[in-house]
CSV table of C-alpha atoms in Angstrom, one decimal:
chain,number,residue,atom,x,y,z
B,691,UNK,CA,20.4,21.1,0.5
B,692,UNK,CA,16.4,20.2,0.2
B,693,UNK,CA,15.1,20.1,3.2
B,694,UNK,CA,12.7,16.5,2.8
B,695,UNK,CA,12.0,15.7,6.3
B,696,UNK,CA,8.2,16.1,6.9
B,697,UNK,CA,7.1,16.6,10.6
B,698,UNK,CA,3.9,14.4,10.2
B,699,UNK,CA,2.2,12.5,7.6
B,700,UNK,CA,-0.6,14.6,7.2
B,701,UNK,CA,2.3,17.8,6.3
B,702,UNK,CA,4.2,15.2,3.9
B,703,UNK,CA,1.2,14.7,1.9
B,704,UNK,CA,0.0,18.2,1.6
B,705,UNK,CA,0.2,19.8,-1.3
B,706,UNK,CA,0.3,16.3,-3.5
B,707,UNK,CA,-3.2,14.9,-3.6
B,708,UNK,CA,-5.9,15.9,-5.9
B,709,UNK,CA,-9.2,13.7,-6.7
B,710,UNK,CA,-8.6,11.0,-9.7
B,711,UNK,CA,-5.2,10.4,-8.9
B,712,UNK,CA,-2.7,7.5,-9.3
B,713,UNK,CA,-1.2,6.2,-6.0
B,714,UNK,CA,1.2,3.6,-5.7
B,715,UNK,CA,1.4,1.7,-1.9
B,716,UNK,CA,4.1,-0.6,-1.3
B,717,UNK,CA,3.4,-3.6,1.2
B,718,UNK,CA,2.6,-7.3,0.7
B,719,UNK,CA,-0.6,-8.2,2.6
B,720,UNK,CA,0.3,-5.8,6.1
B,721,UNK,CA,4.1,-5.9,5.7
B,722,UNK,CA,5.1,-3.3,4.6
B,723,UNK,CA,2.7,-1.2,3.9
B,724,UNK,CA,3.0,2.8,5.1
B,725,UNK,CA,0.0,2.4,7.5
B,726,UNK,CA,0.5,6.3,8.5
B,727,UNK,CA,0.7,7.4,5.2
B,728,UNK,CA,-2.5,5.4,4.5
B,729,UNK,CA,-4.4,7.1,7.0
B,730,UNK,CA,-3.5,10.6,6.4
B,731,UNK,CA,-4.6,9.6,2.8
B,732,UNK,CA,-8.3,8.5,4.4
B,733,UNK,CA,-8.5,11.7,6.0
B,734,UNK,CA,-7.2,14.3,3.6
B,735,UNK,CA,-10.7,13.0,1.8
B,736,UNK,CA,-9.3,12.7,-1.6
B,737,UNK,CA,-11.7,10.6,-4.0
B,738,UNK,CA,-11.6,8.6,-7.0
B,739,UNK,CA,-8.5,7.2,-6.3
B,740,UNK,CA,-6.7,4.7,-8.3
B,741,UNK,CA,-4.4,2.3,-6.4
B,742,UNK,CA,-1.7,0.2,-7.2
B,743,UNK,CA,-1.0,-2.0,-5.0
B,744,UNK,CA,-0.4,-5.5,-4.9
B,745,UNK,CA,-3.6,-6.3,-2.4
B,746,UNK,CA,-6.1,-4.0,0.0
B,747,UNK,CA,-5.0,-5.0,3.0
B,748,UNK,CA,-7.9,-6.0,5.4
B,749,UNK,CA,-11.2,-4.6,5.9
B,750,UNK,CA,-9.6,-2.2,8.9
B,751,UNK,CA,-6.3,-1.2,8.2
B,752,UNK,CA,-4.3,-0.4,4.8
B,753,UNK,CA,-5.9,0.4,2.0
B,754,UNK,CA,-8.5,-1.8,3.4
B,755,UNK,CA,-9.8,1.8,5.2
B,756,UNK,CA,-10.0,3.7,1.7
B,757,UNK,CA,-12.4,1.7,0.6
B,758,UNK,CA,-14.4,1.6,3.6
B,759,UNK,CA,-14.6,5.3,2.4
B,760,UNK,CA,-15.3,4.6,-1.0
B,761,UNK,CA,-12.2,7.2,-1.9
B,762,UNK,CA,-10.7,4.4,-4.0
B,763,UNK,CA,-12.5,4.0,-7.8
B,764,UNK,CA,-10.2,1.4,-9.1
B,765,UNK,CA,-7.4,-1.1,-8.2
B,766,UNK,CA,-4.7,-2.7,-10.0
B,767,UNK,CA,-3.4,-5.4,-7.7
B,768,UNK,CA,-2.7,-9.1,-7.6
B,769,UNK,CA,-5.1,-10.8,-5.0
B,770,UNK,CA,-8.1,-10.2,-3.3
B,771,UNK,CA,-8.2,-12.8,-0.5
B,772,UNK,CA,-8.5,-11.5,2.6
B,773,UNK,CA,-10.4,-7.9,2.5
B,774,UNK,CA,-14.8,-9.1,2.8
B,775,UNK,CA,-15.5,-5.2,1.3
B,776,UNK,CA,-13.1,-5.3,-1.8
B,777,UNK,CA,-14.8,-8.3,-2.5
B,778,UNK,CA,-18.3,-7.4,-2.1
B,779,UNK,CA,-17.4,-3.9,-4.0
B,780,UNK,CA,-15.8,-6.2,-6.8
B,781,UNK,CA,-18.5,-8.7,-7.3
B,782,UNK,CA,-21.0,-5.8,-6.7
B,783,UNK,CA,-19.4,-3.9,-9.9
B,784,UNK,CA,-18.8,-0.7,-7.2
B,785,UNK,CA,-14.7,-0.9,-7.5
B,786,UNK,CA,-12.6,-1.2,-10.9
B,787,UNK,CA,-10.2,-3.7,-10.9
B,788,UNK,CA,-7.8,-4.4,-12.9
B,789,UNK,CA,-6.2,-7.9,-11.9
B,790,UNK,CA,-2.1,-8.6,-13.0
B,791,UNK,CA,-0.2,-11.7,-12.3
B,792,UNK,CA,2.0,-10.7,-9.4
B,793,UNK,CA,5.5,-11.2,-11.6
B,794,UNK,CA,4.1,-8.8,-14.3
B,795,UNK,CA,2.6,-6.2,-11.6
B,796,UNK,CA,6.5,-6.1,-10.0
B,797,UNK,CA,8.0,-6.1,-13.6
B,798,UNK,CA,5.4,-3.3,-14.5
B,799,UNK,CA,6.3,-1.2,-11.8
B,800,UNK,CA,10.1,-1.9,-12.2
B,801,UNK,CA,9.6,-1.0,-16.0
B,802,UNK,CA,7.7,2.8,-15.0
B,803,UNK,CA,10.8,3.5,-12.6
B,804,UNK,CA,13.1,2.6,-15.2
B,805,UNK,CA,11.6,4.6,-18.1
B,806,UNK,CA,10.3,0.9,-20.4
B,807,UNK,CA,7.2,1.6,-21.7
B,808,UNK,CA,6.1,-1.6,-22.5
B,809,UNK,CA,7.8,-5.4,-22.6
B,810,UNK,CA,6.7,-8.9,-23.4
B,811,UNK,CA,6.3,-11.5,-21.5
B,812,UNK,CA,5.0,-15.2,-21.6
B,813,UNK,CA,2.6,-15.2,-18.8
B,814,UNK,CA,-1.1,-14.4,-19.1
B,815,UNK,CA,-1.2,-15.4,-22.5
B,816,UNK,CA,-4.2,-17.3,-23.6
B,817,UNK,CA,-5.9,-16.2,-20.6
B,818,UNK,CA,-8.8,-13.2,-20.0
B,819,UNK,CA,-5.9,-11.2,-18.8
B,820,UNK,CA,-4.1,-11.3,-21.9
B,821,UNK,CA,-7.5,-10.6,-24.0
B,822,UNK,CA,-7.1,-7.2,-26.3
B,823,UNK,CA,-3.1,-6.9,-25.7
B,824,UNK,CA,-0.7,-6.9,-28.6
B,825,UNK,CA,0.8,-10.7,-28.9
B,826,UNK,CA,4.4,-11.2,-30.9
B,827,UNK,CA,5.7,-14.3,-31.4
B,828,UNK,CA,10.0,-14.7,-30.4
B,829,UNK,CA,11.3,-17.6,-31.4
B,830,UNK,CA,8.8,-19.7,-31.7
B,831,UNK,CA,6.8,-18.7,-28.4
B,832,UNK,CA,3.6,-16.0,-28.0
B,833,UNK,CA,4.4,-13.3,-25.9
B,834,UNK,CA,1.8,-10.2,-24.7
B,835,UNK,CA,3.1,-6.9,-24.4
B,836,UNK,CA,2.3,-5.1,-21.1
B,837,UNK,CA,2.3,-1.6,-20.3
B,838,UNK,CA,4.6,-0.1,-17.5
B,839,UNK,CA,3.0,1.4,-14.7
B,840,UNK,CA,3.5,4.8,-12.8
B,841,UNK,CA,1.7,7.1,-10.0
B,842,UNK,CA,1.3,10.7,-9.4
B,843,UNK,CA,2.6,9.9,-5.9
B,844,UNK,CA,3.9,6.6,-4.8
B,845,UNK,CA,3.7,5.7,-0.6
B,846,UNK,CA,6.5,3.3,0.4
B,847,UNK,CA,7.4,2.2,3.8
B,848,UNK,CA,11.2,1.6,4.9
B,849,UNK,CA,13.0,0.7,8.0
B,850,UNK,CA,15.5,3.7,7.7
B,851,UNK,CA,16.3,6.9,5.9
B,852,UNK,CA,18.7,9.5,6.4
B,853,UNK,CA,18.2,13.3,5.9
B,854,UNK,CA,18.8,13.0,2.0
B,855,UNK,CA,16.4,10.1,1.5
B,856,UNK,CA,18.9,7.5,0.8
B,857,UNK,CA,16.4,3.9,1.8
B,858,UNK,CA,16.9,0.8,3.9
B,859,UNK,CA,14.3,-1.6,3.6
B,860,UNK,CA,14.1,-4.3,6.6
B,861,UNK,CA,13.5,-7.8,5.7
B,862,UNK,CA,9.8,-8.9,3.7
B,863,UNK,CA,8.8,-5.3,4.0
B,864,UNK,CA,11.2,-4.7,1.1
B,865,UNK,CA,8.7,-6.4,-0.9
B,866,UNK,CA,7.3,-4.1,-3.8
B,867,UNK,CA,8.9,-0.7,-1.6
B,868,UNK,CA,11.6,-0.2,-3.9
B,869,UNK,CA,10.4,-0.5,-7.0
B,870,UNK,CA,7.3,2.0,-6.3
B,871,UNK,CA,9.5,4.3,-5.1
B,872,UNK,CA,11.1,4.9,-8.8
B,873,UNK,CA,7.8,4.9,-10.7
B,874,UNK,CA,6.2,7.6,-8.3
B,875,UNK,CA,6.3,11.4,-9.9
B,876,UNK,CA,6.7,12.3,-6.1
B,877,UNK,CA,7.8,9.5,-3.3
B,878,UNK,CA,6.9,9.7,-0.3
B,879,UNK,CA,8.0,7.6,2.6
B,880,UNK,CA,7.2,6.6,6.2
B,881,UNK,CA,10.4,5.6,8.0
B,882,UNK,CA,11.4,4.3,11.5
B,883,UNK,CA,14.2,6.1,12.3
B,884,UNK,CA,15.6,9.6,10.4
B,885,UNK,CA,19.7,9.3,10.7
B,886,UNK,CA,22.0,12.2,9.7
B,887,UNK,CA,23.2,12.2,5.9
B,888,UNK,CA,26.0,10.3,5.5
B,889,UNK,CA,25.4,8.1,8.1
B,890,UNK,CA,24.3,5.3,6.3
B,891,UNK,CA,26.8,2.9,4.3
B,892,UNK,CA,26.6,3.0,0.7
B,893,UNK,CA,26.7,-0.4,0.0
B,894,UNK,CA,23.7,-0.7,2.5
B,895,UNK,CA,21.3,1.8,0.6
B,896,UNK,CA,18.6,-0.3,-1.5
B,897,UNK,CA,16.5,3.3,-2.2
B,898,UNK,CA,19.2,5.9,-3.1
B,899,UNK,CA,17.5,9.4,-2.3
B,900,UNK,CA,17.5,10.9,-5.6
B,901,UNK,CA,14.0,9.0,-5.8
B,902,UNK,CA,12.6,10.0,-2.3
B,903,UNK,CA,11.0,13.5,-2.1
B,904,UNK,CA,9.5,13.6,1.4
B,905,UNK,CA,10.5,11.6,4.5
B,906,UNK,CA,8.1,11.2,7.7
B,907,UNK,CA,9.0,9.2,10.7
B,908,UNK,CA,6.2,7.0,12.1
B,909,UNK,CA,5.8,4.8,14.6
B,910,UNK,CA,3.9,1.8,13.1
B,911,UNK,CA,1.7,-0.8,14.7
B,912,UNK,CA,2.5,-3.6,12.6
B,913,UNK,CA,-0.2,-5.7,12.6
B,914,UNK,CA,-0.4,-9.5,11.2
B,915,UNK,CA,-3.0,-10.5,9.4
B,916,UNK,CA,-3.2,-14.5,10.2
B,917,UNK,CA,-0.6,-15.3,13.4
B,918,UNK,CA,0.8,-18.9,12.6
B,919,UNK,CA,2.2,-19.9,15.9
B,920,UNK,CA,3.5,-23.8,16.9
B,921,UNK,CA,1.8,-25.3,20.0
B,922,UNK,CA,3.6,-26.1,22.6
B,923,UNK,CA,3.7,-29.3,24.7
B,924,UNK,CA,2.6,-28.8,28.0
């Protein structure tokens, strides 16, 4: 049996990074995201970088660190709200971005894992975004055909993982984990807690391991990016 637990981050990832490359990094905002995987990416130097990924994180943690490094030339992501330098490089023309409506980015994702090349859909259409895609009208409506995505290596964060990479995703964090880790050539995830195979219920697997490669367990800091809290009377 492969052998695909990884003793740190840094040994998970060697081997699999080369400059221009696609990576794919689950999270939403902070949750999520594979924070340890992110920095052994920094620090591994690898440049030109493009990232999918639905945001960048802040400007100090996540992805939000790449491009403090400038190692990341372009992004495909949904929102850019809450990270000051992807902003500034964006408006400054120093970072590529390439904006998708956040259903079509998860559908895209979904349709690289699954082996779609391309689908239609209603949204974007009349807008920039749709500008330069092949329309086709179905029953009476205009739809624009999108492209699926993929990655040389997709980085996905889950709760727990047993020795054959079989996935449990905890809560929000499942976000866009799952679907990244079927449209990655190699997957690669940061993990919790590493159980013996057969340990986990089949019913309770959301990842099955046949799309996991390499397995690292982290311990995460799990930061939030704005803490809502409700005052209390005194």
């Amino acid at each position: 049996m492969i052998n695909k637990v990884y003793a740190t981050p840094a040994a998970a990832l060697e081997g699999l990074l080369h400059d221009g490359m696609t990576v794919m990094v689950g999270g939403f905002g902070l949750c999520g995201i594979p924070e340890r995987l992110i920095l052994a990416l920094r620090d591994s130097g690898t440049k030109g970088i493009t990232a999918i990924s639905n945001n960048a994180g802040i400007d100090d943690w996540g992805l939000g660190l790449l491009l403090q490094t400038r190692q990341i030339r372009k992004m495909v992501s949904t929102y850019v709200g809450e990270n000051d330098e992807f902003a500034r490089q964006f408006l400054s023309g120093e970072l590529e971005i390439e904006f998708v409506p956040q259903g079509t980015f998860a559908e895209r994702i979904r349709a690289g894992g699954a082996g779609i090349p391309a689908f239609y859909t209603r949204t974007a259409v009349g807008t920039p975004l749709a500008e330069g895609k092949e329309h086709h009208d179905f029953d009476g409506h205009t739809y624009v055909m999108e492209r699926w995505l993929k990655a040389d290596v997709s980085l996905v964060k889950a709760w727990k993982a047993d020795t054959v990479g079989n996935l449990i995703f905890r809560k929000t964090a499942r976000n866009f984990n799952p679907m990244m880790a079927m449209a990655g050539k190699t997957t690669v995830a940061e993990v919790e807690e590493i159980v013996p195979a057969g340990s986990i219920d089949p019913d309770a697997v959301h990842t099955p391991g046949i799309f996991v490669d390499r397995i690292v367990k982290t311990s995460s800091e799990k930061r939030i990016e704005q803490r809502t809290t409700t005052p209390r009377s005194t």
